Amino acid sequence: MGQQLKFIISGGGTGGHIFPAISIANAIKEKVPDADILFVGAEGRMEMQRVPAAGYPIKGLPVSGFDRKNLLKNFAVLWKLWKSQRMAKKIIREFAPNAAVGVGGYASGPTINKCADMGIPCLIQEQNSFAGVTNKLLAKKAKKICVAYDGMERFFPAEKIENLGNPVRQSLLNCTLTREEAAGQLGLDPAKRIILIVGGSLGARTLNESVLQHLDMVRQHGDVQILWQTGKYYHEEILGRLARQQPVANLKVTDFISDMGAAYRAADLVVSRAGAGSISEFCLLGMPVILVPSPNVAENHQYHNAMALVNKEAALYVSDADAPQVLLQTAFETVADDARLESLHTHILTLAKHNSAEKIADIVIEMAKNFTPNNR
């Protein structure tokens, strides 16, 4: 192939940014085994642990987000941004990439901006149906913009857009367990219906309260089991509250599910936030799902993600405000309705976009091969 191809991948902050980034890196490595890949993240954010755990080197920038509530704090933010721009330029000069990928998050702003200014071809990947601020600002400088939803021309130049879907964790797609095996592995009875409630690795207070406030309802539905991921942040508090209640035999509580492939395979119905990565997983796996979008995200993008499915009868929607009152009842009614489960399964499968990471990797590799460095 001649010269070794080098790639910078930048972004992070949440699993929704990090999982696609690592999936793209893995796909590049599959296609170009000797490729050299460097990640650039934000100091103190989860990518600084997750990326090395996946086998890739990462450099951190001191960049952080703007404080919309306390404007005076933004003087420090601006200084960090200026410093991050200088550090990004140094990293790029020393590493000399042939192409760069930005997946959103604080670090991708200065990194992709500097790469573009230095003539390096850039691709940005937008996971959500409502584009993030960083990617909207970078769109003019990117050569390609990979998205996961229709109608993204309202945010980006149409001629640059490739609708290829969101890369997901390959381990979920590679799960070979039967439903019975998966349920048994999780300590559940495969003869009973299973509802999976998951609010991300840190948890979601609204989803947790929706269960805690209706433990009697859970007991009354003894023919249905709930596998409940509380999140590590809330787990001890929840165990303490449950200890003061009568036992709930059909409620299995855990802080974190390490094998999500098994959990999805066992579940008849999922209750979840509406992060873009999770939604892509549900589509590919054909999971019937009730979405409860988090209101605490930029541009309310989880609501827009959810509506993209709900409007196509591919998911059910419960608002965050209504969830404590109606979520659990809705879940029990849905999991008992075979026709509704089948309809949700059929409709969500039609929205799946397969091999996203591989298709994005093809574009990035082609960009890298066609890049002729001039002045860096």
mmCIF file of C-alpha atoms in Angstrom:
data_model
loop_
_atom_site.group_PDB
_atom_site.id
_atom_site.type_symbol
_atom_site.label_atom_id
_atom_site.label_comp_id
_atom_site.label_asym_id
_atom_site.label_seq_id
_atom_site.Cartn_x
_atom_site.Cartn_y
_atom_site.Cartn_z
ATOM 1 C CA MET A 1 0.000 0.000 0.000
ATOM 2 C CA GLY A 2 3.004 2.298 0.302
ATOM 3 C CA GLN A 3 2.946 4.802 3.128
ATOM 4 C CA GLN A 4 1.257 3.957 6.397
ATOM 5 C CA LEU A 5 -2.131 5.637 6.742
ATOM 6 C CA LYS A 6 -2.709 7.668 9.892
ATOM 7 C CA PHE A 7 -6.051 8.718 11.363
ATOM 8 C CA ILE A 8 -7.108 11.007 14.177
ATOM 9 C CA ILE A 9 -10.487 10.304 15.785
ATOM 10 C CA SER A 10 -11.760 12.957 18.155
ATOM 11 C CA GLY A 11 -14.708 13.460 20.496
ATOM 12 C CA GLY A 12 -16.405 11.780 23.414
ATOM 13 C CA GLY A 13 -17.929 12.782 26.717
ATOM 14 C CA THR A 14 -20.615 10.086 26.663
ATOM 15 C CA GLY A 15 -20.914 6.490 25.543
ATOM 16 C CA GLY A 16 -23.078 7.767 22.682
ATOM 17 C CA HIS A 17 -20.007 9.435 21.215
ATOM 18 C CA ILE A 18 -17.360 6.956 22.335
ATOM 19 C CA PHE A 19 -18.916 3.674 21.138
ATOM 20 C CA PRO A 20 -19.292 4.913 17.522
ATOM 21 C CA ALA A 21 -15.751 6.298 17.596
ATOM 22 C CA ILE A 22 -14.275 2.977 18.717
ATOM 23 C CA SER A 23 -16.445 1.074 16.210
ATOM 24 C CA ILE A 24 -15.134 3.260 13.372
ATOM 25 C CA ALA A 25 -11.549 2.724 14.564
ATOM 26 C CA ASN A 26 -12.065 -1.050 14.680
ATOM 27 C CA ALA A 27 -13.525 -1.009 11.165
ATOM 28 C CA ILE A 28 -10.552 0.971 9.857
ATOM 29 C CA LYS A 29 -8.198 -1.549 11.458
ATOM 30 C CA GLU A 30 -10.115 -4.436 9.878
ATOM 31 C CA LYS A 31 -9.656 -2.904 6.443
ATOM 32 C CA VAL A 32 -6.157 -1.457 6.927
ATOM 33 C CA PRO A 33 -4.425 -3.544 9.614
ATOM 34 C CA ASP A 34 -1.287 -1.381 9.720
ATOM 35 C CA ALA A 35 -3.239 1.876 10.099
ATOM 36 C CA ASP A 36 -2.034 4.143 12.903
ATOM 37 C CA ILE A 37 -4.970 5.585 14.878
ATOM 38 C CA LEU A 38 -4.749 8.288 17.539
ATOM 39 C CA PHE A 39 -7.722 9.452 19.601
ATOM 40 C CA VAL A 40 -8.007 12.983 20.971
ATOM 41 C CA GLY A 41 -10.420 13.435 23.884
ATOM 42 C CA ALA A 42 -11.251 15.826 26.703
ATOM 43 C CA GLU A 43 -9.349 15.569 29.974
ATOM 44 C CA GLY A 44 -11.392 14.053 32.781
ATOM 45 C CA ARG A 45 -14.066 12.636 30.467
ATOM 46 C CA MET A 46 -14.899 8.956 30.092
ATOM 47 C CA GLU A 47 -13.062 8.539 26.770
ATOM 48 C CA MET A 48 -9.753 8.857 28.647
ATOM 49 C CA GLN A 49 -10.475 5.418 30.180
ATOM 50 C CA ARG A 50 -12.694 3.745 27.577
ATOM 51 C CA VAL A 51 -10.425 4.326 24.575
ATOM 52 C CA PRO A 52 -7.226 2.842 26.106
ATOM 53 C CA ALA A 53 -9.341 -0.087 27.331
ATOM 54 C CA ALA A 54 -10.274 -0.678 23.684
ATOM 55 C CA GLY A 55 -6.589 -0.749 22.743
ATOM 56 C CA TYR A 56 -6.018 2.721 21.279
ATOM 57 C CA PRO A 57 -3.781 5.596 22.411
ATOM 58 C CA ILE A 58 -5.454 8.872 23.374
ATOM 59 C CA LYS A 59 -4.314 12.407 24.125
ATOM 60 C CA GLY A 60 -6.424 14.733 26.269
ATOM 61 C CA LEU A 61 -7.277 18.398 25.796
ATOM 62 C CA PRO A 62 -8.376 20.698 28.671
ATOM 63 C CA VAL A 63 -11.479 21.755 26.728
ATOM 64 C CA SER A 64 -14.862 21.981 28.452
ATOM 65 C CA GLY A 65 -18.390 23.108 27.607
ATOM 66 C CA PHE A 66 -19.844 26.575 28.039
ATOM 67 C CA ASP A 67 -21.738 27.260 31.258
ATOM 68 C CA ARG A 68 -25.085 28.664 30.165
ATOM 69 C CA LYS A 69 -26.194 29.434 33.726
ATOM 70 C CA ASN A 70 -23.103 31.235 35.014
ATOM 71 C CA LEU A 71 -21.637 33.340 32.216
ATOM 72 C CA LEU A 72 -18.691 34.532 34.323
ATOM 73 C CA LYS A 73 -17.331 30.982 34.415
ATOM 74 C CA ASN A 74 -16.939 31.102 30.649
ATOM 75 C CA PHE A 75 -13.749 33.173 30.878
ATOM 76 C CA ALA A 76 -12.061 29.994 32.091
ATOM 77 C CA VAL A 77 -13.816 28.009 29.361
ATOM 78 C CA LEU A 78 -12.519 30.376 26.670
ATOM 79 C CA TRP A 79 -8.989 30.110 28.032
ATOM 80 C CA LYS A 80 -9.236 26.301 27.978
ATOM 81 C CA LEU A 81 -10.511 26.449 24.402
ATOM 82 C CA TRP A 82 -7.571 28.657 23.331
ATOM 83 C CA LYS A 83 -5.131 26.303 25.048
ATOM 84 C CA SER A 84 -6.825 23.266 23.477
ATOM 85 C CA GLN A 85 -6.521 24.796 19.996
ATOM 86 C CA ARG A 86 -2.758 25.217 20.498
ATOM 87 C CA MET A 87 -2.370 21.705 21.900
ATOM 88 C CA ALA A 88 -4.455 20.214 19.075
ATOM 89 C CA LYS A 89 -2.258 21.929 16.482
ATOM 90 C CA LYS A 90 0.872 20.475 18.124
ATOM 91 C CA ILE A 91 -0.645 16.986 18.279
ATOM 92 C CA ILE A 92 -1.657 17.156 14.607
ATOM 93 C CA ARG A 93 1.778 18.375 13.479
ATOM 94 C CA GLU A 94 3.558 15.609 15.380
ATOM 95 C CA PHE A 95 1.187 12.798 14.390
ATOM 96 C CA ALA A 96 0.657 13.969 10.763
ATOM 97 C CA PRO A 97 -2.688 12.241 10.032
ATOM 98 C CA ASN A 98 -3.978 11.539 6.529
ATOM 99 C CA ALA A 99 -7.599 12.036 7.628
ATOM 100 C CA ALA A 100 -9.594 12.945 10.722
ATOM 101 C CA VAL A 101 -12.949 11.883 12.154
ATOM 102 C CA GLY A 102 -15.017 13.929 14.605
ATOM 103 C CA VAL A 103 -17.847 12.220 16.495
ATOM 104 C CA GLY A 104 -19.092 15.180 18.545
ATOM 105 C CA GLY A 105 -18.263 16.209 22.088
ATOM 106 C CA TYR A 106 -15.980 18.895 23.458
ATOM 107 C CA ALA A 107 -12.648 17.680 22.071
ATOM 108 C CA SER A 108 -13.783 17.294 18.478
ATOM 109 C CA GLY A 109 -14.277 21.058 18.097
ATOM 110 C CA PRO A 110 -10.668 22.257 18.377
ATOM 111 C CA THR A 111 -9.231 19.051 16.909
ATOM 112 C CA ILE A 112 -11.292 18.875 13.720
ATOM 113 C CA ASN A 113 -11.188 22.645 13.303
ATOM 114 C CA LYS A 114 -7.375 22.611 13.353
ATOM 115 C CA CYS A 115 -7.164 19.556 11.084
ATOM 116 C CA ALA A 116 -9.336 21.297 8.502
ATOM 117 C CA ASP A 117 -7.321 24.525 8.769
ATOM 118 C CA MET A 118 -4.168 22.477 8.091
ATOM 119 C CA GLY A 119 -5.693 20.946 4.960
ATOM 120 C CA ILE A 120 -6.349 17.477 6.378
ATOM 121 C CA PRO A 121 -9.605 15.942 5.069
ATOM 122 C CA CYS A 122 -12.209 15.624 7.804
ATOM 123 C CA LEU A 123 -15.379 13.589 8.279
ATOM 124 C CA ILE A 124 -17.872 14.277 11.051
ATOM 125 C CA GLN A 125 -20.371 11.741 12.325
ATOM 126 C CA GLU A 126 -23.607 13.059 13.844
ATOM 127 C CA GLN A 127 -25.469 10.463 15.895
ATOM 128 C CA ASN A 128 -28.622 12.428 16.709
ATOM 129 C CA SER A 129 -31.630 13.549 14.705
ATOM 130 C CA PHE A 130 -31.046 17.074 16.015
ATOM 131 C CA ALA A 131 -27.455 18.068 15.263
ATOM 132 C CA GLY A 132 -25.129 19.097 18.073
ATOM 133 C CA VAL A 133 -23.566 22.549 18.266
ATOM 134 C CA THR A 134 -20.008 21.317 17.661
ATOM 135 C CA ASN A 135 -20.889 19.427 14.491
ATOM 136 C CA LYS A 136 -22.998 22.302 13.143
ATOM 137 C CA LEU A 137 -19.994 24.621 13.550
ATOM 138 C CA LEU A 138 -17.643 22.116 11.888
ATOM 139 C CA ALA A 139 -19.942 21.292 8.960
ATOM 140 C CA LYS A 140 -18.522 23.949 6.620
ATOM 141 C CA LYS A 141 -15.008 22.577 7.001
ATOM 142 C CA ALA A 142 -15.840 18.860 6.779
ATOM 143 C CA LYS A 143 -15.585 16.995 3.474
ATOM 144 C CA LYS A 144 -18.210 14.427 4.487
ATOM 145 C CA ILE A 145 -20.954 14.385 7.120
ATOM 146 C CA CYS A 146 -22.298 10.970 8.107
ATOM 147 C CA VAL A 147 -25.733 10.968 9.747
ATOM 148 C CA ALA A 148 -28.261 8.461 11.048
ATOM 149 C CA TYR A 149 -31.584 10.156 10.319
ATOM 150 C CA ASP A 150 -33.443 11.557 7.327
ATOM 151 C CA GLY A 151 -33.959 15.303 6.999
ATOM 152 C CA MET A 152 -30.510 16.374 8.202
ATOM 153 C CA GLU A 153 -30.275 18.866 5.332
ATOM 154 C CA ARG A 154 -31.769 21.408 7.737
ATOM 155 C CA PHE A 155 -28.457 21.358 9.630
ATOM 156 C CA PHE A 156 -25.819 20.430 7.057
ATOM 157 C CA PRO A 157 -25.017 20.994 3.348
ATOM 158 C CA ALA A 158 -26.974 18.318 1.466
ATOM 159 C CA GLU A 159 -24.121 17.508 -0.928
ATOM 160 C CA LYS A 160 -21.890 16.427 1.981
ATOM 161 C CA ILE A 161 -24.391 14.152 3.733
ATOM 162 C CA GLU A 162 -24.208 10.349 3.802
ATOM 163 C CA ASN A 163 -27.033 8.670 5.741
ATOM 164 C CA LEU A 164 -25.297 5.518 6.934
ATOM 165 C CA GLY A 165 -26.691 5.061 10.447
ATOM 166 C CA ASN A 166 -24.838 4.931 13.755
ATOM 167 C CA PRO A 167 -22.050 2.442 14.425
ATOM 168 C CA VAL A 168 -22.953 0.230 17.394
ATOM 169 C CA ARG A 169 -21.121 -2.141 19.703
ATOM 170 C CA GLN A 170 -20.333 -5.215 17.614
ATOM 171 C CA SER A 171 -20.608 -7.468 20.674
ATOM 172 C CA LEU A 172 -24.374 -6.866 20.751
ATOM 173 C CA LEU A 173 -24.822 -8.040 17.171
ATOM 174 C CA ASN A 174 -22.550 -11.036 17.695
ATOM 175 C CA CYS A 175 -24.526 -12.465 20.643
ATOM 176 C CA THR A 176 -25.446 -16.073 19.785
ATOM 177 C CA LEU A 177 -27.435 -16.907 22.928
ATOM 178 C CA THR A 178 -31.017 -18.086 22.611
ATOM 179 C CA ARG A 179 -33.619 -16.216 24.650
ATOM 180 C CA GLU A 180 -33.751 -19.141 27.084
ATOM 181 C CA GLU A 181 -29.961 -19.199 27.490
ATOM 182 C CA ALA A 182 -29.780 -15.432 27.934
ATOM 183 C CA ALA A 183 -32.545 -15.405 30.548
ATOM 184 C CA GLY A 184 -30.916 -18.247 32.459
ATOM 185 C CA GLN A 185 -27.549 -16.511 32.382
ATOM 186 C CA LEU A 186 -29.173 -13.435 33.923
ATOM 187 C CA GLY A 187 -30.962 -15.447 36.622
ATOM 188 C CA LEU A 188 -34.405 -14.990 35.058
ATOM 189 C CA ASP A 189 -37.191 -17.438 34.181
ATOM 190 C CA PRO A 190 -37.516 -17.698 30.368
ATOM 191 C CA ALA A 191 -41.104 -18.925 30.763
ATOM 192 C CA LYS A 192 -42.147 -15.467 31.967
ATOM 193 C CA ARG A 193 -42.201 -12.169 30.067
ATOM 194 C CA ILE A 194 -39.194 -9.914 30.764
ATOM 195 C CA ILE A 195 -39.068 -6.120 30.830
ATOM 196 C CA LEU A 196 -35.597 -4.555 30.712
ATOM 197 C CA ILE A 197 -35.365 -1.082 32.282
ATOM 198 C CA VAL A 198 -32.096 0.663 31.572
ATOM 199 C CA GLY A 199 -31.083 4.305 32.017
ATOM 200 C CA GLY A 200 -27.434 4.189 30.941
ATOM 201 C CA SER A 201 -24.342 3.301 32.985
ATOM 202 C CA LEU A 202 -24.949 6.140 35.482
ATOM 203 C CA GLY A 203 -28.698 5.555 35.628
ATOM 204 C CA ALA A 204 -31.753 7.764 35.173
ATOM 205 C CA ARG A 205 -33.553 9.095 38.246
ATOM 206 C CA THR A 206 -36.938 9.314 36.512
ATOM 207 C CA LEU A 207 -36.865 5.675 35.402
ATOM 208 C CA ASN A 208 -35.769 4.589 38.866
ATOM 209 C CA GLU A 209 -38.537 6.547 40.590
ATOM 210 C CA SER A 210 -41.061 5.106 38.138
ATOM 211 C CA VAL A 211 -40.281 1.680 39.577
ATOM 212 C CA LEU A 212 -39.834 2.638 43.218
ATOM 213 C CA GLN A 213 -43.198 4.400 43.392
ATOM 214 C CA HIS A 214 -45.082 1.340 42.107
ATOM 215 C CA LEU A 215 -43.591 -1.710 43.822
ATOM 216 C CA ASP A 216 -47.093 -2.982 44.647
ATOM 217 C CA MET A 217 -47.898 -2.959 40.926
ATOM 218 C CA VAL A 218 -44.751 -5.000 40.247
ATOM 219 C CA ARG A 219 -45.790 -7.566 42.869
ATOM 220 C CA GLN A 220 -49.271 -7.808 41.333
ATOM 221 C CA HIS A 221 -47.756 -8.727 37.947
ATOM 222 C CA GLY A 222 -45.965 -11.818 39.158
ATOM 223 C CA ASP A 223 -46.080 -13.371 35.679
ATOM 224 C CA VAL A 224 -43.734 -10.611 34.424
ATOM 225 C CA GLN A 225 -40.109 -10.107 35.487
ATOM 226 C CA ILE A 226 -38.264 -6.796 35.507
ATOM 227 C CA LEU A 227 -34.513 -6.605 34.983
ATOM 228 C CA TRP A 228 -33.672 -3.158 36.321
ATOM 229 C CA GLN A 229 -30.325 -1.447 35.759
ATOM 230 C CA THR A 230 -30.343 1.339 38.335
ATOM 231 C CA GLY A 231 -27.010 2.869 37.343
ATOM 232 C CA LYS A 232 -24.022 3.020 39.678
ATOM 233 C CA TYR A 233 -24.819 6.538 40.888
ATOM 234 C CA TYR A 234 -28.212 5.567 42.372
ATOM 235 C CA HIS A 235 -27.634 1.929 43.273
ATOM 236 C CA GLU A 236 -26.807 2.140 46.993
ATOM 237 C CA GLU A 237 -29.680 4.546 47.668
ATOM 238 C CA ILE A 238 -32.122 2.263 45.860
ATOM 239 C CA LEU A 239 -30.955 -0.864 47.690
ATOM 240 C CA GLY A 240 -31.504 0.992 50.961
ATOM 241 C CA ARG A 241 -35.033 1.981 49.984
ATOM 242 C CA LEU A 242 -35.870 -1.537 48.812
ATOM 243 C CA ALA A 243 -34.571 -3.011 52.079
ATOM 244 C CA ARG A 244 -37.314 -1.116 53.931
ATOM 245 C CA GLN A 245 -40.014 -2.659 51.705
ATOM 246 C CA GLN A 246 -41.552 -6.105 51.403
ATOM 247 C CA PRO A 247 -39.467 -8.256 49.007
ATOM 248 C CA VAL A 248 -40.387 -8.125 45.315
ATOM 249 C CA ALA A 249 -39.670 -11.576 43.897
ATOM 250 C CA ASN A 250 -40.067 -10.639 40.228
ATOM 251 C CA LEU A 251 -37.744 -7.608 40.391
ATOM 252 C CA LYS A 252 -34.053 -8.216 39.655
ATOM 253 C CA VAL A 253 -31.940 -5.179 40.542
ATOM 254 C CA THR A 254 -28.399 -4.489 39.345
ATOM 255 C CA ASP A 255 -26.231 -1.392 39.135
ATOM 256 C CA PHE A 256 -24.715 -2.294 35.773
ATOM 257 C CA ILE A 257 -25.300 -4.972 33.142
ATOM 258 C CA SER A 258 -21.957 -6.009 31.672
ATOM 259 C CA ASP A 259 -23.439 -8.247 28.963
ATOM 260 C CA MET A 260 -26.024 -6.080 27.221
ATOM 261 C CA GLY A 261 -26.158 -8.579 24.367
ATOM 262 C CA ALA A 262 -27.643 -11.158 26.744
ATOM 263 C CA ALA A 263 -29.982 -8.589 28.316
ATOM 264 C CA TYR A 264 -31.407 -7.548 24.948
ATOM 265 C CA ARG A 265 -31.742 -11.165 23.841
ATOM 266 C CA ALA A 266 -33.690 -12.073 26.993
ATOM 267 C CA ALA A 267 -35.986 -9.020 27.023
ATOM 268 C CA ASP A 268 -39.460 -8.930 25.496
ATOM 269 C CA LEU A 269 -39.682 -5.164 26.009
ATOM 270 C CA VAL A 270 -37.124 -2.445 26.781
ATOM 271 C CA VAL A 271 -37.698 0.803 28.673
ATOM 272 C CA SER A 272 -34.927 3.285 27.934
ATOM 273 C CA ARG A 273 -33.780 6.843 27.479
ATOM 274 C CA ALA A 274 -33.523 7.916 23.839
ATOM 275 C CA GLY A 275 -29.808 8.261 23.239
ATOM 276 C CA ALA A 276 -28.860 7.898 19.582
ATOM 277 C CA GLY A 277 -26.576 4.921 20.141
ATOM 278 C CA SER A 278 -29.189 2.995 22.094
ATOM 279 C CA ILE A 279 -31.827 3.690 19.446
ATOM 280 C CA SER A 280 -29.537 2.372 16.714
ATOM 281 C CA GLU A 281 -29.040 -0.797 18.745
ATOM 282 C CA PHE A 282 -32.793 -1.238 19.201
ATOM 283 C CA CYS A 283 -33.339 -0.855 15.452
ATOM 284 C CA LEU A 284 -30.698 -3.410 14.501
ATOM 285 C CA LEU A 285 -31.959 -5.902 17.100
ATOM 286 C CA GLY A 286 -35.651 -5.262 16.441
ATOM 287 C CA MET A 287 -36.381 -4.477 20.096
ATOM 288 C CA PRO A 288 -39.859 -3.347 21.142
ATOM 289 C CA VAL A 289 -39.122 -0.260 23.225
ATOM 290 C CA ILE A 290 -40.740 2.467 25.308
ATOM 291 C CA LEU A 291 -38.630 5.625 25.059
ATOM 292 C CA VAL A 292 -38.482 8.184 27.862
ATOM 293 C CA PRO A 293 -36.260 10.982 26.481
ATOM 294 C CA SER A 294 -34.072 12.815 28.946
ATOM 295 C CA PRO A 295 -34.955 16.531 29.128
ATOM 296 C CA ASN A 296 -31.452 17.315 30.436
ATOM 297 C CA VAL A 297 -29.580 17.206 27.114
ATOM 298 C CA ALA A 298 -28.491 19.846 24.622
ATOM 299 C CA GLU A 299 -31.152 20.984 22.129
ATOM 300 C CA ASN A 300 -33.552 18.420 23.626
ATOM 301 C CA HIS A 301 -32.106 16.000 21.070
ATOM 302 C CA GLN A 302 -33.374 12.842 22.789
ATOM 303 C CA TYR A 303 -36.963 13.956 22.233
ATOM 304 C CA HIS A 304 -36.257 14.407 18.512
ATOM 305 C CA ASN A 305 -34.536 10.998 18.407
ATOM 306 C CA ALA A 306 -37.578 9.372 19.990
ATOM 307 C CA MET A 307 -40.087 11.098 17.717
ATOM 308 C CA ALA A 308 -38.231 9.866 14.639
ATOM 309 C CA LEU A 309 -39.271 6.349 15.736
ATOM 310 C CA VAL A 310 -42.631 7.113 17.297
ATOM 311 C CA ASN A 311 -43.860 8.857 14.127
ATOM 312 C CA LYS A 312 -43.172 5.631 12.218
ATOM 313 C CA GLU A 313 -44.913 3.434 14.824
ATOM 314 C CA ALA A 314 -41.535 1.920 15.689
ATOM 315 C CA ALA A 315 -41.507 2.830 19.401
ATOM 316 C CA LEU A 316 -43.745 4.058 22.210
ATOM 317 C CA TYR A 317 -43.183 7.398 23.946
ATOM 318 C CA VAL A 318 -43.673 8.472 27.549
ATOM 319 C CA SER A 319 -42.552 11.936 28.610
ATOM 320 C CA ASP A 320 -40.128 12.351 31.484
ATOM 321 C CA ALA A 321 -42.736 14.356 33.397
ATOM 322 C CA ASP A 322 -45.432 11.677 33.010
ATOM 323 C CA ALA A 323 -43.206 8.654 33.573
ATOM 324 C CA PRO A 324 -43.532 8.283 37.362
ATOM 325 C CA GLN A 325 -47.315 8.082 36.986
ATOM 326 C CA VAL A 326 -47.817 6.053 33.786
ATOM 327 C CA LEU A 327 -44.599 4.356 32.661
ATOM 328 C CA LEU A 328 -44.863 1.101 34.581
ATOM 329 C CA GLN A 329 -48.533 0.566 33.758
ATOM 330 C CA THR A 330 -47.782 1.210 30.082
ATOM 331 C CA ALA A 331 -44.932 -1.298 30.204
ATOM 332 C CA PHE A 332 -47.057 -4.040 31.782
ATOM 333 C CA GLU A 333 -49.882 -3.479 29.287
ATOM 334 C CA THR A 334 -47.469 -3.527 26.347
ATOM 335 C CA VAL A 335 -45.496 -6.631 27.332
ATOM 336 C CA ALA A 336 -48.765 -8.585 27.644
ATOM 337 C CA ASP A 337 -49.950 -7.514 24.178
ATOM 338 C CA ASP A 338 -48.491 -9.908 21.588
ATOM 339 C CA ALA A 339 -49.859 -7.942 18.643
ATOM 340 C CA ARG A 340 -48.369 -4.668 19.917
ATOM 341 C CA LEU A 341 -44.966 -6.289 20.539
ATOM 342 C CA GLU A 342 -44.927 -7.810 17.051
ATOM 343 C CA SER A 343 -45.931 -4.502 15.451
ATOM 344 C CA LEU A 344 -43.181 -2.599 17.271
ATOM 345 C CA HIS A 345 -40.641 -5.287 16.360
ATOM 346 C CA THR A 346 -41.608 -5.209 12.672
ATOM 347 C CA HIS A 347 -41.624 -1.428 12.357
ATOM 348 C CA ILE A 348 -38.352 -0.761 14.187
ATOM 349 C CA LEU A 349 -36.511 -3.346 12.089
ATOM 350 C CA THR A 350 -37.335 -1.334 8.954
ATOM 351 C CA LEU A 351 -35.332 1.593 10.352
ATOM 352 C CA ALA A 352 -32.124 -0.403 10.897
ATOM 353 C CA LYS A 353 -29.023 0.648 8.965
ATOM 354 C CA HIS A 354 -26.473 -2.137 8.799
ATOM 355 C CA ASN A 355 -22.659 -2.058 8.644
ATOM 356 C CA SER A 356 -22.476 1.654 9.473
ATOM 357 C CA ALA A 357 -18.944 1.554 10.886
ATOM 358 C CA GLU A 358 -17.628 -0.310 7.841
ATOM 359 C CA LYS A 359 -19.250 2.140 5.412
ATOM 360 C CA ILE A 360 -17.919 5.155 7.308
ATOM 361 C CA ALA A 361 -14.461 3.540 7.443
ATOM 362 C CA ASP A 362 -14.513 3.102 3.638
ATOM 363 C CA ILE A 363 -15.107 6.836 3.180
ATOM 364 C CA VAL A 364 -12.409 7.853 5.660
ATOM 365 C CA ILE A 365 -9.860 5.454 4.161
ATOM 366 C CA GLU A 366 -10.566 6.769 0.667
ATOM 367 C CA MET A 367 -10.127 10.336 1.910
ATOM 368 C CA ALA A 368 -6.818 9.382 3.520
ATOM 369 C CA LYS A 369 -5.508 7.656 0.380
ATOM 370 C CA ASN A 370 -6.302 10.691 -1.741
ATOM 371 C CA PHE A 371 -4.675 13.153 0.646
ATOM 372 C CA THR A 372 -1.392 14.663 -0.467
ATOM 373 C CA PRO A 373 0.272 16.546 2.380
ATOM 374 C CA ASN A 374 1.607 19.969 1.455
ATOM 375 C CA ASN A 375 2.182 22.315 4.346
ATOM 376 C CA ARG A 376 1.289 21.241 7.857
#
